[in-house]
Structure formats: structure tokens, C-alpha cells
Tab-separated table of C-alpha atoms and ligand atoms in Angstrom:
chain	number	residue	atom	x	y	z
V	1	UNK	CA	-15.476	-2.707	22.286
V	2	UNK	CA	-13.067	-5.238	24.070
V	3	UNK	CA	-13.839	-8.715	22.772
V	4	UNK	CA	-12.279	-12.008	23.710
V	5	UNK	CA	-10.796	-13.327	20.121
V	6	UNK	CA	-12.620	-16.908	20.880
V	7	UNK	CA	-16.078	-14.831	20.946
V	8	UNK	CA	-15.570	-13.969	17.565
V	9	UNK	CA	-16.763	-16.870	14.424
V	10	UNK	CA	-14.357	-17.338	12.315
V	11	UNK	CA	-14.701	-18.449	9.087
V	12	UNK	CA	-14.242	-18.320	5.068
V	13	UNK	CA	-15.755	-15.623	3.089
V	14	UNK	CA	-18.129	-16.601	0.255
V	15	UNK	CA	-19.940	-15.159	-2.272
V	16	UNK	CA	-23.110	-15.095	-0.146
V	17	UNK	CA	-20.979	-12.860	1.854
V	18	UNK	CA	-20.457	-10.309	-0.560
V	19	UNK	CA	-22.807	-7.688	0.699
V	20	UNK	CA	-21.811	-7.656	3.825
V	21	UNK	CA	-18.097	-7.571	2.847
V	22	UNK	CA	-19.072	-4.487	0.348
V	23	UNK	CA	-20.871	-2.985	3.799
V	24	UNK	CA	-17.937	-3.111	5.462
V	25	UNK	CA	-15.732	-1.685	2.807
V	26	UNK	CA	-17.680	1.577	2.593
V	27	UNK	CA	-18.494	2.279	6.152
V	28	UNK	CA	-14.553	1.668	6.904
V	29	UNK	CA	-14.091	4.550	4.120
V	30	UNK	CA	-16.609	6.853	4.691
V	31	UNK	CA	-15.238	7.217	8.101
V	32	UNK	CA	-11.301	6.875	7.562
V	33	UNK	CA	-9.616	10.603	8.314
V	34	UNK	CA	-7.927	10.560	4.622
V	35	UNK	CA	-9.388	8.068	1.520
V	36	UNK	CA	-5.681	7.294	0.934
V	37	UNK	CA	-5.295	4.586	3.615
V	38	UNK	CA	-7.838	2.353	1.839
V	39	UNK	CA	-8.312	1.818	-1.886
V	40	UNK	CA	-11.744	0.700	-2.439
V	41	UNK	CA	-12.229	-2.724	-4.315
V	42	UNK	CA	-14.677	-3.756	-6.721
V	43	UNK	CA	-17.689	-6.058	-6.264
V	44	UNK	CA	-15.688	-8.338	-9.204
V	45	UNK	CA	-12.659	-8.428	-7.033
V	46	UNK	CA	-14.378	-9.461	-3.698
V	47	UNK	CA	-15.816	-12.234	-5.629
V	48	UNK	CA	-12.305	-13.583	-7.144
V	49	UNK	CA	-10.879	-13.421	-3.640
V	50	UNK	CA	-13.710	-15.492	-2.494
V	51	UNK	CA	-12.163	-18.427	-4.816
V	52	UNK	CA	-9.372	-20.703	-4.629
V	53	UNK	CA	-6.255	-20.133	-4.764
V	54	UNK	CA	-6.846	-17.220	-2.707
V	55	UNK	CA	-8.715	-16.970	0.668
V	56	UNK	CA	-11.028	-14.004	2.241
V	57	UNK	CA	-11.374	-15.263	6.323
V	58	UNK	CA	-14.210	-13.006	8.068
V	59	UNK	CA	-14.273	-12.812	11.943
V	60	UNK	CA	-17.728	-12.612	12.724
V	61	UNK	CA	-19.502	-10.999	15.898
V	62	UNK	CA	-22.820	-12.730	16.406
V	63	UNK	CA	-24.803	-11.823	12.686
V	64	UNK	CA	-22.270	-8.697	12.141
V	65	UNK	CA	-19.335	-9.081	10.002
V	66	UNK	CA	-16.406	-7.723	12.068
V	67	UNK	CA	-13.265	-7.697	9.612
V	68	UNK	CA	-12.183	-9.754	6.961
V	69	UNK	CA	-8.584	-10.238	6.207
V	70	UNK	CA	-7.210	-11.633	2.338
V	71	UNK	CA	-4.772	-13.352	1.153
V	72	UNK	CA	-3.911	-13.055	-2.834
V	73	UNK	CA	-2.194	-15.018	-4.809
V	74	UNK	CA	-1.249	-13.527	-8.470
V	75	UNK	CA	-1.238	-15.213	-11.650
V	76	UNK	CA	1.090	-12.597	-12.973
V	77	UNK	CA	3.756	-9.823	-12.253
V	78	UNK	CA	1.103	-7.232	-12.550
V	79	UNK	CA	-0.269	-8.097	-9.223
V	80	UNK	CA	2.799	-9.746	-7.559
V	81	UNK	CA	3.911	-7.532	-5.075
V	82	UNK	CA	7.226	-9.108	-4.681
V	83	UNK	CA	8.477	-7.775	-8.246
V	84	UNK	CA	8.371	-4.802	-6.852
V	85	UNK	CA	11.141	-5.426	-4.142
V	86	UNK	CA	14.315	-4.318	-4.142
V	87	UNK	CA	17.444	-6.412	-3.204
V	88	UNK	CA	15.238	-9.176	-2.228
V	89	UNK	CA	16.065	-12.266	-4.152
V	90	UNK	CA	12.878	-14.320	-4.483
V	91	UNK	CA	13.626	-15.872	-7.961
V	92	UNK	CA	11.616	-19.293	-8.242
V	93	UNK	CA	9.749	-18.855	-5.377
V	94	UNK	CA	6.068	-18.820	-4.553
V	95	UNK	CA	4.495	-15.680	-3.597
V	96	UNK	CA	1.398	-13.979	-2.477
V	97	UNK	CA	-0.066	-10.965	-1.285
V	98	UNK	CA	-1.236	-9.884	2.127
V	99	UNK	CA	-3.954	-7.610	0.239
V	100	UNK	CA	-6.434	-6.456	2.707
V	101	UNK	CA	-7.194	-6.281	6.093
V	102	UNK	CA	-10.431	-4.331	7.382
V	103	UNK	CA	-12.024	-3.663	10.800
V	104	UNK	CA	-15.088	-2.626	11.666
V	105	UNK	CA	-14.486	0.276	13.959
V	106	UNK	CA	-16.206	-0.728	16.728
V	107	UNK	CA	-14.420	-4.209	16.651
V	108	UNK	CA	-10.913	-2.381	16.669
V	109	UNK	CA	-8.426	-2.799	19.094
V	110	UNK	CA	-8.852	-6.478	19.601
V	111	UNK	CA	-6.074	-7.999	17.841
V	112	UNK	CA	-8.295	-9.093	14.953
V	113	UNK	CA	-5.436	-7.647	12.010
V	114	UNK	CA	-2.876	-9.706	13.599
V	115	UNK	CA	-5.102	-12.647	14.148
V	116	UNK	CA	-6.399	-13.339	10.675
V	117	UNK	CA	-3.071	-12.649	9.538
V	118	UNK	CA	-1.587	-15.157	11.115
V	119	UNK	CA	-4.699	-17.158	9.536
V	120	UNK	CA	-4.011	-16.562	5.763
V	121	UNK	CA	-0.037	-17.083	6.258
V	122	UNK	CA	-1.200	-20.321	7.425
V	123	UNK	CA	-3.166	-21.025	4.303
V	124	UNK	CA	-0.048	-19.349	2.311
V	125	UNK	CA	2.131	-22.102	3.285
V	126	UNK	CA	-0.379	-25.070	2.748
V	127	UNK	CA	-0.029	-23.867	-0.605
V	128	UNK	CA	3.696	-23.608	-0.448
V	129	UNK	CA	3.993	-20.006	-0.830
V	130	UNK	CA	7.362	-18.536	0.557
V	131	UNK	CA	7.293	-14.736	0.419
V	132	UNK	CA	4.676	-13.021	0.892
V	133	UNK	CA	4.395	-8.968	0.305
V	134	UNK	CA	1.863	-6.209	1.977
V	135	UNK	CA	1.683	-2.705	1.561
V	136	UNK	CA	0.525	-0.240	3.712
V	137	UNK	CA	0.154	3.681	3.599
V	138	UNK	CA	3.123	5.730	5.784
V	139	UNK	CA	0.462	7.088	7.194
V	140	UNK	CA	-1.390	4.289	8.881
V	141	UNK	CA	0.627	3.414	11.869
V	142	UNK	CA	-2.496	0.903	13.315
V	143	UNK	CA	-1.735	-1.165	9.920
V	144	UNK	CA	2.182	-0.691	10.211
V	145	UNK	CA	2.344	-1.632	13.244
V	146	UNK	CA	0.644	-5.007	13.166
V	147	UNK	CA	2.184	-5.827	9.902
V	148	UNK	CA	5.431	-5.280	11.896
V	149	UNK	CA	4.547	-7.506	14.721
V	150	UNK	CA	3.427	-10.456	12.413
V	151	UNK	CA	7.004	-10.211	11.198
V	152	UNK	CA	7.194	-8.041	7.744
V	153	UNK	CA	10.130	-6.101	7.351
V	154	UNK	CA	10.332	-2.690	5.349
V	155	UNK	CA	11.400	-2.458	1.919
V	156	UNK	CA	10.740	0.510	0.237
V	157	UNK	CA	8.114	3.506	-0.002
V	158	UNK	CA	6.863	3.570	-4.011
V	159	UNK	CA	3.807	5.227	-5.490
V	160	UNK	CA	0.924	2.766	-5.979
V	161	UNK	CA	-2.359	3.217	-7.112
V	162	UNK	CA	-1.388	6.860	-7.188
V	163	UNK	CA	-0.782	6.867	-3.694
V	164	UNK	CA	2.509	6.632	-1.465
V	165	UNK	CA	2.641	3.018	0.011
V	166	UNK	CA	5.215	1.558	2.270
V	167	UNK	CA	6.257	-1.962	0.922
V	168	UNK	CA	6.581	-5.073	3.016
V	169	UNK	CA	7.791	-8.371	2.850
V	170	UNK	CA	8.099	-11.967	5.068
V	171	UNK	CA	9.376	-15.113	4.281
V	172	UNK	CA	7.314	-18.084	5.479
R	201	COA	C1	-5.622	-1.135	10.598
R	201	COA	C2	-6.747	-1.917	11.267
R	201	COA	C3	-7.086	-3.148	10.446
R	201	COA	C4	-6.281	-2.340	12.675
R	201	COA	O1	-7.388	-2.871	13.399
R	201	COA	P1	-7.180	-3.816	14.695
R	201	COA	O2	-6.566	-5.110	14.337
R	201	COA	O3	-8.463	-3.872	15.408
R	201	COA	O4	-6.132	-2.952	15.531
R	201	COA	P2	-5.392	-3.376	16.889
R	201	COA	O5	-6.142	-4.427	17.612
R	201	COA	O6	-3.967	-3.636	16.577
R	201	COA	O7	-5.468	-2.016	17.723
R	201	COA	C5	-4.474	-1.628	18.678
R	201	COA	C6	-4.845	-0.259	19.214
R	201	COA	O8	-4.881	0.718	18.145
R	201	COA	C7	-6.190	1.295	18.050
R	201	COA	N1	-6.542	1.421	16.624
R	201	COA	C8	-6.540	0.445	15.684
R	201	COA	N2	-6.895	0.957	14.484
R	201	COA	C9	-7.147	2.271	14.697
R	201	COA	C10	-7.570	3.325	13.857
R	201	COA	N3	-7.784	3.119	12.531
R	201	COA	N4	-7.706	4.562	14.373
R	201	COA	C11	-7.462	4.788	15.699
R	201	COA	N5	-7.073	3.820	16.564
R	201	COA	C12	-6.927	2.572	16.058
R	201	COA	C13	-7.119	0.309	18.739
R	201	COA	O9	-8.289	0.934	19.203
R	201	COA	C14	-6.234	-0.208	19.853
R	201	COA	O10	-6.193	0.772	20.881
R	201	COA	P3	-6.123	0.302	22.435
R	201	COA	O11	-4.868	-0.509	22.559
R	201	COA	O12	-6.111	1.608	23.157
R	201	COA	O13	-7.348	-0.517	22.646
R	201	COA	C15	-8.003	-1.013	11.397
R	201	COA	O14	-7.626	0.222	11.962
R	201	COA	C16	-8.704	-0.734	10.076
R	201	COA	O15	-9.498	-1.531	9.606
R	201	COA	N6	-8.420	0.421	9.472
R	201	COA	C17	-9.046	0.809	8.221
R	201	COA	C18	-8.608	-0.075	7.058
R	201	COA	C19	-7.103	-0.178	6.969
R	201	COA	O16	-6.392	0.808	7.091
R	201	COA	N7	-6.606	-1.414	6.744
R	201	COA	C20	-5.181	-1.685	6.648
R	201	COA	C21	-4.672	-1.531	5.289
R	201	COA	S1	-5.067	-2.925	4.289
């Protein structure tokens, strides 16, 4: 369904959002062609990336929740992508995570990865973040694409969550 981006609502996720974010999540899975595009998060999770310092931004369609797009900023090297890069040097600097992007798939194909992308980088550098790291399965060329266009350059392909993701990277 082509949709102006203006027609869409934009706005922050909250935790009165959650079931409609957790709708989203697992009608996205149960129809993507192979569950190793999208690793399903947690209830718990939704909720943390709901709060400060990181940010959840929704686009919604009328009452339907369209996508939502999150930005992640870890407290330790556990979640911080950008330990994971190689030859990059990042030492001392503030980083984040470009963790999630969904689309309803009747919303797809207008623009809306891309858009609320360039919405949490925003956000990233408010809070003075200066790398930030995604990563995306090899075989989700919709996803590596965008990511490509917003400006992320390829790192590395490593096994995550046992599965094969390609590793990305920008500096704000
Ligand atoms: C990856 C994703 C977010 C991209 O959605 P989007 O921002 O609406 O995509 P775009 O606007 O860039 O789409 C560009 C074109 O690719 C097509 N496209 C996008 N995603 C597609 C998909 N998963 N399968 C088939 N075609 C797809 C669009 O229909 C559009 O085609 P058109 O130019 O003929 O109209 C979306 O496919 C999605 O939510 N996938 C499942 C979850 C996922 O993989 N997330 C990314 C990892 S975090």
C-alpha cells in the first residue's frame, strides 16, 4: 500500500504500546520466508526500550501500528555492538545500537526503515553518541539495503544469536 510518509503519525513508543508492538512482532514472523531474519524479543525487552536512554519511534497508520524502529544504547560490552568490530577504532567513544526495525507488511515499500532511522540517529546524537552499529542477516537484502542507504558500511559477517549476521557500522 503506497502511503505518503506525512500520512503516517509518528511518535514515541510507550509502555501502553506494548501490545501492539508484541502484535507486530509476531505477525512480521509468522509470515517471514525463514525465522532467521528476525530474532523475536521479549515482552521485558520491549518495555526497557520504551525507557530512556533508549528510544522505540512507531509510525502509525490511523489506529494501526505500522513499524517501529529502536535505537539501543548499552550499559555494557555484552550488548555493544561496536566491540564486536574489527579495525574500527572507537575507543572513548559513545555508542549505540540500531537494534530493530519492523514493518508491517502491508505498510512496506514506503520508505518507513529509512525514515525512522534517520529518526533515532537523530536522537543518537542529542545524546552524543558517535558510532552507532546494526546488524542484519546476509540474507535480507530489503534490510541491507536501507541500512546501506542511511550510510552504514560493512564490517564483518559473525555468528550471533546462533545465526549468521552481517555487521554494520556509521559514525554520526
Ligand atoms: C526490512 C523492512 C523493515 C523494510 O521495510 P520498508 O522500509 O517498508 O522497505 P522499503 O520501503 O525500503 O521497500 C523498498 C521495496 O522493497 C520491497 N520490500 C521491502 N521489504 C520487503 C520484504 N520483506 N519482502 C519483499 N519485498 C520487500 C518493498 O515492497 C518495496 O518494493 P517497491 O519498490 O516495488 O514498492 C521490512 O521488510 C521488514 O519489516 N521485514 C521484516 C523484519 C526485518 O527483517 N527487519 C530488519 C531487521 S531488524
Amino acid at each position: 500500500m503506497k502511503i505518503p510518509y506525512s500520512e503516517f503519525n509518528i511518535r514515541e513508543c510507550t509502555e501502553g504500546n506494548l501490545d501492539a508492538v508484541l502484535e507486530l512482532q509476531e505477525e512480521t514472523i509468522a509470515r517471514l520466508p525463514s525465522e532467521d531474519l528476525l530474532r523475536r524479543n521479549s515482552p521485558q525487552m520491549f518495555l526497557s526500550c520504551f525507557r530512556p536512554p533508549h528510544l522505540s519511534i512507531g509510525a502509525w497508520y490511523g489506529e494501526e501500528l505500522a513499524a517501529i524502529c529502536i535505537l539501543y544504547v548499552p550499559e555494557d560490552n555484552a550488548e555493544d555492538l561496536a566491540h564486536l568490530l574489527d579495525g574500527i577504532e572507537c575507543a572513548g567513544m559513545r555508542t549505540a545500537n540500531y537494534k530493530l526495525c519492523i514493518v508491517r507488511e502491508k505498510y512496506r515499500g514506503n520508505g518507513l526503515q529509512y525514515h525512522l532511522g534517520e529518526l533515532i540517529e537523530n536522537e543518537a546524537r542529542k545524546q552524543g553518541i558517535a558510532l552507532m552499529c546494526t546488524t542484519v542477516s546476509p540474507d535480507n537484502p530489503h534490510s541491507i539495503r536501507n541500512m546501506l542507504s542511511l550510510g552504514y558500511r560493512y564490517n564483518r559477517t559473525l555468528e550471533k544469536y546462533g545465526y549468521s549476521r552481517n555487521l554494520y557500522y556509521k559514525f554520526l
